[in-house]
mmCIF file with all atom_site columns, C-alpha atoms in Angstrom:
data_model
loop_
_atom_site.group_PDB
_atom_site.id
_atom_site.type_symbol
_atom_site.label_atom_id
_atom_site.label_alt_id
_atom_site.label_comp_id
_atom_site.label_asym_id
_atom_site.label_entity_id
_atom_site.label_seq_id
_atom_site.pdbx_PDB_ins_code
_atom_site.Cartn_x
_atom_site.Cartn_y
_atom_site.Cartn_z
_atom_site.occupancy
_atom_site.B_iso_or_equiv
_atom_site.pdbx_formal_charge
_atom_site.auth_seq_id
_atom_site.auth_comp_id
_atom_site.auth_asym_id
_atom_site.auth_atom_id
_atom_site.pdbx_PDB_model_num
ATOM 1   C CA . MET W 1 1   ? -55.739 0.657   -14.393 1.00 81.00 ? 7   MET W CA 1
ATOM 2   C CA . GLU W 1 2   ? -53.382 -1.548  -16.436 1.00 89.00 ? 8   GLU W CA 1
ATOM 3   C CA . GLN W 1 3   ? -49.796 -0.295  -16.461 1.00 94.00 ? 9   GLN W CA 1
ATOM 4   C CA . VAL W 1 4   ? -46.825 -0.838  -18.773 1.00 96.00 ? 10  VAL W CA 1
ATOM 5   C CA . VAL W 1 5   ? -43.123 -0.913  -17.888 1.00 97.00 ? 11  VAL W CA 1
ATOM 6   C CA . LEU W 1 6   ? -41.086 2.030   -19.179 1.00 97.00 ? 12  LEU W CA 1
ATOM 7   C CA . LEU W 1 7   ? -37.535 1.290   -20.333 1.00 98.00 ? 13  LEU W CA 1
ATOM 8   C CA . ALA W 1 8   ? -34.169 2.972   -20.644 1.00 97.00 ? 14  ALA W CA 1
ATOM 9   C CA . GLU W 1 9   ? -32.164 2.416   -23.828 1.00 96.00 ? 15  GLU W CA 1
ATOM 10  C CA . ASP W 1 10  ? -30.232 -0.395  -22.113 1.00 97.00 ? 16  ASP W CA 1
ATOM 11  C CA . GLY W 1 11  ? -33.470 -2.350  -21.481 1.00 97.00 ? 17  GLY W CA 1
ATOM 12  C CA . SER W 1 12  ? -33.670 -1.643  -17.768 1.00 97.00 ? 18  SER W CA 1
ATOM 13  C CA . ALA W 1 13  ? -36.958 -0.615  -16.139 1.00 97.00 ? 19  ALA W CA 1
ATOM 14  C CA . ILE W 1 14  ? -37.210 3.076   -15.255 1.00 97.00 ? 20  ILE W CA 1
ATOM 15  C CA . GLY W 1 15  ? -40.866 3.336   -14.198 1.00 96.00 ? 21  GLY W CA 1
ATOM 16  C CA . VAL W 1 16  ? -44.437 2.556   -15.127 1.00 96.00 ? 22  VAL W CA 1
ATOM 17  C CA . GLU W 1 17  ? -47.205 4.381   -16.975 1.00 95.00 ? 23  GLU W CA 1
ATOM 18  C CA . ASP W 1 18  ? -50.912 3.761   -17.420 1.00 94.00 ? 24  ASP W CA 1
ATOM 19  C CA . LYS W 1 19  ? -51.459 1.804   -20.640 1.00 89.00 ? 25  LYS W CA 1
ATOM 20  C CA . ALA W 1 20  ? -54.410 4.042   -21.524 1.00 85.00 ? 26  ALA W CA 1
ATOM 21  C CA . VAL W 1 21  ? -52.169 7.102   -21.833 1.00 91.00 ? 27  VAL W CA 1
ATOM 22  C CA . VAL W 1 22  ? -48.752 5.744   -22.839 1.00 91.00 ? 28  VAL W CA 1
ATOM 23  C CA . HIS W 1 23  ? -49.422 5.589   -26.622 1.00 86.00 ? 29  HIS W CA 1
ATOM 24  C CA . HIS W 1 24  ? -49.362 8.976   -28.382 1.00 88.00 ? 30  HIS W CA 1
ATOM 25  C CA . ALA W 1 25  ? -47.245 10.944  -30.855 1.00 89.00 ? 31  ALA W CA 1
ATOM 26  C CA . ASP W 1 26  ? -44.164 10.693  -28.597 1.00 92.00 ? 32  ASP W CA 1
ATOM 27  C CA . THR W 1 27  ? -44.650 7.269   -26.987 1.00 94.00 ? 33  THR W CA 1
ATOM 28  C CA . PRO W 1 28  ? -41.846 6.434   -24.530 1.00 96.00 ? 34  PRO W CA 1
ATOM 29  C CA . LEU W 1 29  ? -39.865 3.228   -24.946 1.00 97.00 ? 35  LEU W CA 1
ATOM 30  C CA . HIS W 1 30  ? -41.654 0.434   -23.086 1.00 97.00 ? 36  HIS W CA 1
ATOM 31  C CA . LEU W 1 31  ? -41.764 -3.343  -22.667 1.00 98.00 ? 37  LEU W CA 1
ATOM 32  C CA . ALA W 1 32  ? -44.001 -5.565  -24.775 1.00 97.00 ? 38  ALA W CA 1
ATOM 33  C CA . PHE W 1 33  ? -44.102 -9.021  -26.374 1.00 98.00 ? 39  PHE W CA 1
ATOM 34  C CA . SER W 1 34  ? -45.298 -10.659 -29.574 1.00 98.00 ? 40  SER W CA 1
ATOM 35  C CA . SER W 1 35  ? -46.486 -14.243 -29.852 1.00 98.00 ? 41  SER W CA 1
ATOM 36  C CA . TYR W 1 36  ? -46.948 -16.547 -32.813 1.00 98.00 ? 42  TYR W CA 1
ATOM 37  C CA . VAL W 1 37  ? -49.331 -19.458 -32.224 1.00 98.00 ? 43  VAL W CA 1
ATOM 38  C CA . PHE W 1 38  ? -48.812 -22.513 -34.432 1.00 98.00 ? 44  PHE W CA 1
ATOM 39  C CA . ASP W 1 39  ? -50.937 -25.652 -34.642 1.00 97.00 ? 45  ASP W CA 1
ATOM 40  C CA . SER W 1 40  ? -49.531 -29.165 -34.981 1.00 96.00 ? 46  SER W CA 1
ATOM 41  C CA . ALA W 1 41  ? -49.534 -28.775 -38.796 1.00 96.00 ? 47  ALA W CA 1
ATOM 42  C CA . GLY W 1 42  ? -47.315 -25.692 -38.549 1.00 96.00 ? 48  GLY W CA 1
ATOM 43  C CA . ARG W 1 43  ? -50.062 -23.228 -39.484 1.00 98.00 ? 49  ARG W CA 1
ATOM 44  C CA . ILE W 1 44  ? -50.035 -19.809 -37.839 1.00 98.00 ? 50  ILE W CA 1
ATOM 45  C CA . VAL W 1 45  ? -53.057 -18.083 -36.331 1.00 98.00 ? 51  VAL W CA 1
ATOM 46  C CA . LEU W 1 46  ? -53.251 -14.503 -37.633 1.00 98.00 ? 52  LEU W CA 1
ATOM 47  C CA . THR W 1 47  ? -55.470 -11.848 -36.087 1.00 98.00 ? 53  THR W CA 1
ATOM 48  C CA . ARG W 1 48  ? -57.040 -8.641  -37.335 1.00 97.00 ? 54  ARG W CA 1
ATOM 49  C CA . ARG W 1 49  ? -56.983 -5.999  -34.627 1.00 95.00 ? 55  ARG W CA 1
ATOM 50  C CA . ALA W 1 50  ? -60.367 -4.660  -33.500 1.00 93.00 ? 56  ALA W CA 1
ATOM 51  C CA . LEU W 1 51  ? -61.514 -1.656  -35.516 1.00 94.00 ? 57  LEU W CA 1
ATOM 52  C CA . HIS W 1 52  ? -61.858 0.583   -32.439 1.00 92.00 ? 58  HIS W CA 1
ATOM 53  C CA . LYS W 1 53  ? -58.349 -0.008  -31.002 1.00 87.00 ? 59  LYS W CA 1
ATOM 54  C CA . LYS W 1 54  ? -56.269 3.130   -30.382 1.00 80.00 ? 60  LYS W CA 1
ATOM 55  C CA . THR W 1 55  ? -53.164 1.707   -32.054 1.00 82.00 ? 61  THR W CA 1
ATOM 56  C CA . PHE W 1 56  ? -53.259 0.132   -35.513 1.00 88.00 ? 62  PHE W CA 1
ATOM 57  C CA . PRO W 1 57  ? -57.038 -0.537  -35.704 1.00 90.00 ? 63  PRO W CA 1
ATOM 58  C CA . GLY W 1 58  ? -58.136 -3.117  -38.277 1.00 94.00 ? 64  GLY W CA 1
ATOM 59  C CA . VAL W 1 59  ? -54.563 -4.161  -39.100 1.00 94.00 ? 65  VAL W CA 1
ATOM 60  C CA . TRP W 1 60  ? -53.736 -7.844  -39.641 1.00 97.00 ? 66  TRP W CA 1
ATOM 61  C CA . THR W 1 61  ? -50.879 -9.054  -37.472 1.00 97.00 ? 67  THR W CA 1
ATOM 62  C CA . ASN W 1 62  ? -49.287 -12.016 -35.684 1.00 97.00 ? 68  ASN W CA 1
ATOM 63  C CA . THR W 1 63  ? -51.409 -13.973 -33.217 1.00 98.00 ? 69  THR W CA 1
ATOM 64  C CA . CYS W 1 64  ? -51.170 -11.768 -30.157 1.00 97.00 ? 70  CYS W CA 1
ATOM 65  C CA . CYS W 1 65  ? -49.208 -8.855  -28.745 1.00 95.00 ? 71  CYS W CA 1
ATOM 66  C CA . GLY W 1 66  ? -49.311 -7.297  -25.337 1.00 94.00 ? 72  GLY W CA 1
ATOM 67  C CA . HIS W 1 67  ? -47.524 -5.757  -22.393 1.00 95.00 ? 73  HIS W CA 1
ATOM 68  C CA . PRO W 1 68  ? -46.438 -7.580  -19.241 1.00 97.00 ? 74  PRO W CA 1
ATOM 69  C CA . LEU W 1 69  ? -47.735 -5.961  -16.079 1.00 96.00 ? 75  LEU W CA 1
ATOM 70  C CA . PRO W 1 70  ? -45.105 -4.587  -13.677 1.00 95.00 ? 76  PRO W CA 1
ATOM 71  C CA . ASP W 1 71  ? -43.413 -7.607  -11.995 1.00 93.00 ? 77  ASP W CA 1
ATOM 72  C CA . GLU W 1 72  ? -45.338 -10.104 -14.187 1.00 96.00 ? 78  GLU W CA 1
ATOM 73  C CA . ASP W 1 73  ? -43.491 -13.085 -15.654 1.00 97.00 ? 79  ASP W CA 1
ATOM 74  C CA . MET W 1 74  ? -43.425 -12.546 -19.415 1.00 97.00 ? 80  MET W CA 1
ATOM 75  C CA . ALA W 1 75  ? -44.383 -16.135 -20.295 1.00 96.00 ? 81  ALA W CA 1
ATOM 76  C CA . GLN W 1 76  ? -47.415 -15.797 -18.025 1.00 96.00 ? 82  GLN W CA 1
ATOM 77  C CA . ALA W 1 77  ? -48.263 -12.472 -19.685 1.00 97.00 ? 83  ALA W CA 1
ATOM 78  C CA . VAL W 1 78  ? -48.214 -14.181 -23.100 1.00 97.00 ? 84  VAL W CA 1
ATOM 79  C CA . LEU W 1 79  ? -50.586 -16.904 -21.875 1.00 97.00 ? 85  LEU W CA 1
ATOM 80  C CA . ARG W 1 80  ? -52.827 -14.340 -20.141 1.00 96.00 ? 86  ARG W CA 1
ATOM 81  C CA . ARG W 1 81  ? -53.249 -12.282 -23.297 1.00 96.00 ? 87  ARG W CA 1
ATOM 82  C CA . LEU W 1 82  ? -53.853 -15.332 -25.507 1.00 97.00 ? 88  LEU W CA 1
ATOM 83  C CA . GLN W 1 83  ? -56.631 -16.377 -23.134 1.00 96.00 ? 89  GLN W CA 1
ATOM 84  C CA . ASP W 1 84  ? -58.078 -12.842 -22.904 1.00 96.00 ? 90  ASP W CA 1
ATOM 85  C CA . GLU W 1 85  ? -57.957 -12.075 -26.634 1.00 96.00 ? 91  GLU W CA 1
ATOM 86  C CA . LEU W 1 86  ? -58.577 -15.478 -28.202 1.00 97.00 ? 92  LEU W CA 1
ATOM 87  C CA . GLY W 1 87  ? -59.762 -17.865 -25.472 1.00 97.00 ? 93  GLY W CA 1
ATOM 88  C CA . MET W 1 88  ? -56.945 -20.255 -26.372 1.00 95.00 ? 94  MET W CA 1
ATOM 89  C CA . LYS W 1 89  ? -55.215 -22.726 -24.083 1.00 91.00 ? 95  LYS W CA 1
ATOM 90  C CA . CYS W 1 90  ? -51.614 -22.982 -25.187 1.00 94.00 ? 96  CYS W CA 1
ATOM 91  C CA . SER W 1 91  ? -48.281 -24.606 -24.447 1.00 92.00 ? 97  SER W CA 1
ATOM 92  C CA . GLU W 1 92  ? -45.542 -22.842 -22.490 1.00 94.00 ? 98  GLU W CA 1
ATOM 93  C CA . PRO W 1 93  ? -44.226 -19.951 -24.621 1.00 97.00 ? 99  PRO W CA 1
ATOM 94  C CA . GLU W 1 94  ? -40.795 -20.487 -26.181 1.00 97.00 ? 100 GLU W CA 1
ATOM 95  C CA . LEU W 1 95  ? -38.445 -17.545 -26.710 1.00 97.00 ? 101 LEU W CA 1
ATOM 96  C CA . LEU W 1 96  ? -37.424 -16.967 -30.339 1.00 98.00 ? 102 LEU W CA 1
ATOM 97  C CA . LEU W 1 97  ? -36.253 -13.349 -30.724 1.00 98.00 ? 103 LEU W CA 1
ATOM 98  C CA . PRO W 1 98  ? -35.046 -11.933 -27.393 1.00 98.00 ? 104 PRO W CA 1
ATOM 99  C CA . ARG W 1 99  ? -33.684 -8.640  -28.783 1.00 96.00 ? 105 ARG W CA 1
ATOM 100 C CA . PHE W 1 100 ? -36.492 -7.542  -31.108 1.00 98.00 ? 106 PHE W CA 1
ATOM 101 C CA . ARG W 1 101 ? -37.188 -3.814  -30.975 1.00 97.00 ? 107 ARG W CA 1
ATOM 102 C CA . TYR W 1 102 ? -39.194 -1.535  -33.228 1.00 96.00 ? 108 TYR W CA 1
ATOM 103 C CA . ARG W 1 103 ? -40.869 1.847   -33.627 1.00 94.00 ? 109 ARG W CA 1
ATOM 104 C CA . ALA W 1 104 ? -43.925 2.337   -35.848 1.00 91.00 ? 110 ALA W CA 1
ATOM 105 C CA . GLU W 1 105 ? -46.492 5.088   -36.407 1.00 89.00 ? 111 GLU W CA 1
ATOM 106 C CA . MET W 1 106 ? -50.075 5.109   -37.691 1.00 85.00 ? 112 MET W CA 1
ATOM 107 C CA . GLY W 1 107 ? -52.457 8.053   -37.621 1.00 86.00 ? 113 GLY W CA 1
ATOM 108 C CA . GLY W 1 108 ? -50.214 10.051  -35.308 1.00 87.00 ? 114 GLY W CA 1
ATOM 109 C CA . VAL W 1 109 ? -49.966 7.292   -32.689 1.00 84.00 ? 115 VAL W CA 1
ATOM 110 C CA . VAL W 1 110 ? -46.553 5.697   -32.170 1.00 89.00 ? 116 VAL W CA 1
ATOM 111 C CA . GLU W 1 111 ? -45.541 2.253   -30.927 1.00 91.00 ? 117 GLU W CA 1
ATOM 112 C CA . ASN W 1 112 ? -42.037 2.227   -29.401 1.00 96.00 ? 118 ASN W CA 1
ATOM 113 C CA . GLU W 1 113 ? -41.207 -1.123  -27.848 1.00 96.00 ? 119 GLU W CA 1
ATOM 114 C CA . MET W 1 114 ? -38.613 -3.653  -26.830 1.00 98.00 ? 120 MET W CA 1
ATOM 115 C CA . CYS W 1 115 ? -40.667 -6.668  -27.769 1.00 98.00 ? 121 CYS W CA 1
ATOM 116 C CA . PRO W 1 116 ? -39.323 -10.226 -27.346 1.00 98.00 ? 122 PRO W CA 1
ATOM 117 C CA . VAL W 1 117 ? -40.994 -12.725 -29.686 1.00 98.00 ? 123 VAL W CA 1
ATOM 118 C CA . PHE W 1 118 ? -42.367 -16.116 -28.582 1.00 98.00 ? 124 PHE W CA 1
ATOM 119 C CA . ARG W 1 119 ? -43.635 -19.297 -30.262 1.00 98.00 ? 125 ARG W CA 1
ATOM 120 C CA . VAL W 1 120 ? -46.673 -20.949 -28.707 1.00 97.00 ? 126 VAL W CA 1
ATOM 121 C CA . LEU W 1 121 ? -48.313 -24.224 -29.733 1.00 97.00 ? 127 LEU W CA 1
ATOM 122 C CA . SER W 1 122 ? -52.051 -24.875 -29.700 1.00 97.00 ? 128 SER W CA 1
ATOM 123 C CA . ASP W 1 123 ? -54.642 -26.733 -31.749 1.00 96.00 ? 129 ASP W CA 1
ATOM 124 C CA . ASP W 1 124 ? -57.468 -24.821 -30.016 1.00 94.00 ? 130 ASP W CA 1
ATOM 125 C CA . GLU W 1 125 ? -59.816 -22.887 -32.255 1.00 95.00 ? 131 GLU W CA 1
ATOM 126 C CA . PRO W 1 126 ? -59.657 -19.181 -31.409 1.00 97.00 ? 132 PRO W CA 1
ATOM 127 C CA . THR W 1 127 ? -62.767 -17.498 -30.022 1.00 97.00 ? 133 THR W CA 1
ATOM 128 C CA . PRO W 1 128 ? -61.954 -13.810 -30.520 1.00 97.00 ? 134 PRO W CA 1
ATOM 129 C CA . ASN W 1 129 ? -62.770 -11.229 -27.870 1.00 96.00 ? 135 ASN W CA 1
ATOM 130 C CA . PRO W 1 130 ? -64.406 -8.457  -29.962 1.00 95.00 ? 136 PRO W CA 1
ATOM 131 C CA . ASP W 1 131 ? -62.862 -5.793  -27.720 1.00 94.00 ? 137 ASP W CA 1
ATOM 132 C CA . GLU W 1 132 ? -59.447 -6.894  -28.998 1.00 94.00 ? 138 GLU W CA 1
ATOM 133 C CA . VAL W 1 133 ? -59.760 -8.961  -32.184 1.00 96.00 ? 139 VAL W CA 1
ATOM 134 C CA . ASP W 1 134 ? -61.977 -8.396  -35.221 1.00 97.00 ? 140 ASP W CA 1
ATOM 135 C CA . SER W 1 135 ? -61.272 -11.745 -36.947 1.00 97.00 ? 141 SER W CA 1
ATOM 136 C CA . THR W 1 136 ? -58.749 -14.559 -37.292 1.00 98.00 ? 142 THR W CA 1
ATOM 137 C CA . GLU W 1 137 ? -57.214 -16.649 -40.053 1.00 97.00 ? 143 GLU W CA 1
ATOM 138 C CA . ARG W 1 138 ? -55.137 -19.838 -39.950 1.00 97.00 ? 144 ARG W CA 1
ATOM 139 C CA . VAL W 1 139 ? -52.556 -20.131 -42.722 1.00 97.00 ? 145 VAL W CA 1
ATOM 140 C CA . ALA W 1 140 ? -49.517 -22.238 -43.589 1.00 98.00 ? 146 ALA W CA 1
ATOM 141 C CA . TRP W 1 141 ? -46.335 -20.530 -42.376 1.00 98.00 ? 147 TRP W CA 1
ATOM 142 C CA . SER W 1 142 ? -44.569 -20.781 -45.751 1.00 97.00 ? 148 SER W CA 1
ATOM 143 C CA . GLU W 1 143 ? -47.490 -19.125 -47.547 1.00 97.00 ? 149 GLU W CA 1
ATOM 144 C CA . PHE W 1 144 ? -47.769 -16.397 -44.923 1.00 98.00 ? 150 PHE W CA 1
ATOM 145 C CA . ALA W 1 145 ? -44.026 -15.675 -44.738 1.00 98.00 ? 151 ALA W CA 1
ATOM 146 C CA . SER W 1 146 ? -43.567 -15.519 -48.502 1.00 97.00 ? 152 SER W CA 1
ATOM 147 C CA . GLY W 1 147 ? -46.528 -13.135 -48.830 1.00 97.00 ? 153 GLY W CA 1
ATOM 148 C CA . VAL W 1 148 ? -45.134 -10.875 -46.105 1.00 97.00 ? 154 VAL W CA 1
ATOM 149 C CA . LEU W 1 149 ? -41.636 -10.846 -47.590 1.00 97.00 ? 155 LEU W CA 1
ATOM 150 C CA . ASP W 1 150 ? -42.760 -10.165 -51.174 1.00 97.00 ? 156 ASP W CA 1
ATOM 151 C CA . GLY W 1 151 ? -45.198 -7.472  -50.049 1.00 95.00 ? 157 GLY W CA 1
ATOM 152 C CA . THR W 1 152 ? -48.393 -9.179  -51.254 1.00 96.00 ? 158 THR W CA 1
ATOM 153 C CA . ARG W 1 153 ? -49.772 -9.773  -47.738 1.00 95.00 ? 159 ARG W CA 1
ATOM 154 C CA . GLU W 1 154 ? -50.729 -6.717  -45.689 1.00 93.00 ? 160 GLU W CA 1
ATOM 155 C CA . ILE W 1 155 ? -49.465 -7.081  -42.143 1.00 96.00 ? 161 ILE W CA 1
ATOM 156 C CA . SER W 1 156 ? -48.509 -4.884  -39.187 1.00 94.00 ? 162 SER W CA 1
ATOM 157 C CA . PRO W 1 157 ? -45.112 -3.175  -39.398 1.00 94.00 ? 163 PRO W CA 1
ATOM 158 C CA . TRP W 1 158 ? -43.786 -5.077  -36.374 1.00 95.00 ? 164 TRP W CA 1
ATOM 159 C CA . ALA W 1 159 ? -44.882 -8.453  -37.800 1.00 96.00 ? 165 ALA W CA 1
ATOM 160 C CA . ARG W 1 160 ? -43.211 -7.618  -41.136 1.00 96.00 ? 166 ARG W CA 1
ATOM 161 C CA . LEU W 1 161 ? -39.916 -7.004  -39.311 1.00 97.00 ? 167 LEU W CA 1
ATOM 162 C CA . GLN W 1 162 ? -40.356 -10.098 -37.113 1.00 98.00 ? 168 GLN W CA 1
ATOM 163 C CA . VAL W 1 163 ? -41.089 -12.394 -40.071 1.00 98.00 ? 169 VAL W CA 1
ATOM 164 C CA . ALA W 1 164 ? -37.880 -11.234 -41.763 1.00 98.00 ? 170 ALA W CA 1
ATOM 165 C CA . GLU W 1 165 ? -36.009 -12.413 -38.654 1.00 98.00 ? 171 GLU W CA 1
ATOM 166 C CA . LEU W 1 166 ? -38.026 -15.589 -38.056 1.00 98.00 ? 172 LEU W CA 1
ATOM 167 C CA . VAL W 1 167 ? -37.450 -17.010 -41.554 1.00 98.00 ? 173 VAL W CA 1
ATOM 168 C CA . LYS W 1 168 ? -33.719 -17.009 -40.764 1.00 98.00 ? 174 LYS W CA 1
ATOM 169 C CA . LEU W 1 169 ? -34.449 -19.695 -38.134 1.00 98.00 ? 175 LEU W CA 1
ATOM 170 C CA . GLY W 1 170 ? -35.429 -22.248 -40.810 1.00 97.00 ? 176 GLY W CA 1
ATOM 171 C CA . PRO W 1 171 ? -38.421 -23.259 -42.967 1.00 97.00 ? 177 PRO W CA 1
ATOM 172 C CA . ASP W 1 172 ? -40.323 -25.235 -40.299 1.00 97.00 ? 178 ASP W CA 1
ATOM 173 C CA . PRO W 1 173 ? -41.609 -23.086 -37.412 1.00 98.00 ? 179 PRO W CA 1
ATOM 174 C CA . LEU W 1 174 ? -42.082 -26.173 -35.247 1.00 98.00 ? 180 LEU W CA 1
ATOM 175 C CA . GLN W 1 175 ? -38.334 -26.852 -35.467 1.00 97.00 ? 181 GLN W CA 1
ATOM 176 C CA . TRP W 1 176 ? -37.021 -23.369 -34.742 1.00 98.00 ? 182 TRP W CA 1
ATOM 177 C CA . PRO W 1 177 ? -34.438 -23.344 -31.945 1.00 97.00 ? 183 PRO W CA 1
ATOM 178 C CA . VAL W 1 178 ? -35.312 -21.715 -28.640 1.00 96.00 ? 184 VAL W CA 1
ATOM 179 C CA . ALA W 1 179 ? -33.208 -18.579 -28.120 1.00 96.00 ? 185 ALA W CA 1
ATOM 180 C CA . ASP W 1 180 ? -30.773 -17.883 -25.316 1.00 94.00 ? 186 ASP W CA 1
ATOM 181 C CA . ARG W 1 181 ? -32.386 -15.678 -22.674 1.00 93.00 ? 187 ARG W CA 1
ATOM 182 C CA . SER W 1 182 ? -29.229 -13.635 -22.217 1.00 92.00 ? 188 SER W CA 1
ATOM 183 C CA . GLY W 1 183 ? -30.355 -11.313 -25.012 1.00 93.00 ? 189 GLY W CA 1
ATOM 184 C CA . LEU W 1 184 ? -33.508 -10.244 -23.187 1.00 97.00 ? 190 LEU W CA 1
ATOM 185 C CA . PRO W 1 185 ? -33.881 -6.695  -21.858 1.00 97.00 ? 191 PRO W CA 1
ATOM 186 C CA . SER W 1 186 ? -32.950 -6.705  -18.168 1.00 96.00 ? 192 SER W CA 1
ATOM 187 C CA . ALA W 1 187 ? -36.480 -5.561  -17.268 1.00 97.00 ? 193 ALA W CA 1
ATOM 188 C CA . VAL W 1 188 ? -37.942 -8.895  -18.447 1.00 97.00 ? 194 VAL W CA 1
ATOM 189 C CA . ARG W 1 189 ? -38.948 -11.368 -15.767 1.00 95.00 ? 195 ARG W CA 1
ATOM 190 C CA . LEU W 1 190 ? -38.938 -14.941 -17.066 1.00 93.00 ? 196 LEU W CA 1
ATOM 191 C CA . GLY W 1 191 ? -39.305 -17.641 -14.447 1.00 80.00 ? 197 GLY W CA 1
ATOM 192 C CA . SER W 1 192 ? -39.216 -21.286 -15.419 1.00 59.00 ? 198 SER W CA 1
ATOM 193 C CA . PRO W 1 193 ? -36.713 -22.284 -18.120 1.00 50.00 ? 199 PRO W CA 1
ATOM 194 C CA . LEU W 1 194 ? -38.332 -22.330 -21.539 1.00 44.00 ? 200 LEU W CA 1
ATOM 195 C CA . GLN W 1 195 ? -37.808 -25.630 -23.291 1.00 39.00 ? 201 GLN W CA 1
#
């Protein structure tokens, strides 16, 4: 049974819970991540969540989200989920937003996460796992970001908040600076330095 790491308000780990039962109307704060995969032309891979998922089914979002397993290195968790969901081989994840946190609700199910955001580079074509991903789209970052910010592109609530922060890093996603790890929740394990 896959487990997620439960968090205190200060970002420290206070326990674990089975992923299958952690999401409900009063979801406890827990650890997650979001990743944005860009190709060498600076286009982002977007995904539409599988229609049968418990949380936010059928919603378009950033490339991949997930939860690190207890004691799992977060960069390795990002790569694991990208492989599981999209069959993509990717570069080492680079930390962009260490302090991102959000709460969102859909159909009575709540997401409540401290969710660092990573950039990942890959020119691989995604091969979606139908258990996780309904479909994918590759789009220029500027087109995607402007559509999210002006409300013309439907996207998950967490991605909408993340895009508002990511555009502050500059117009070219391939040139965004890597963030200082000191802002990460203390529960995050992150081994090798991210370049």
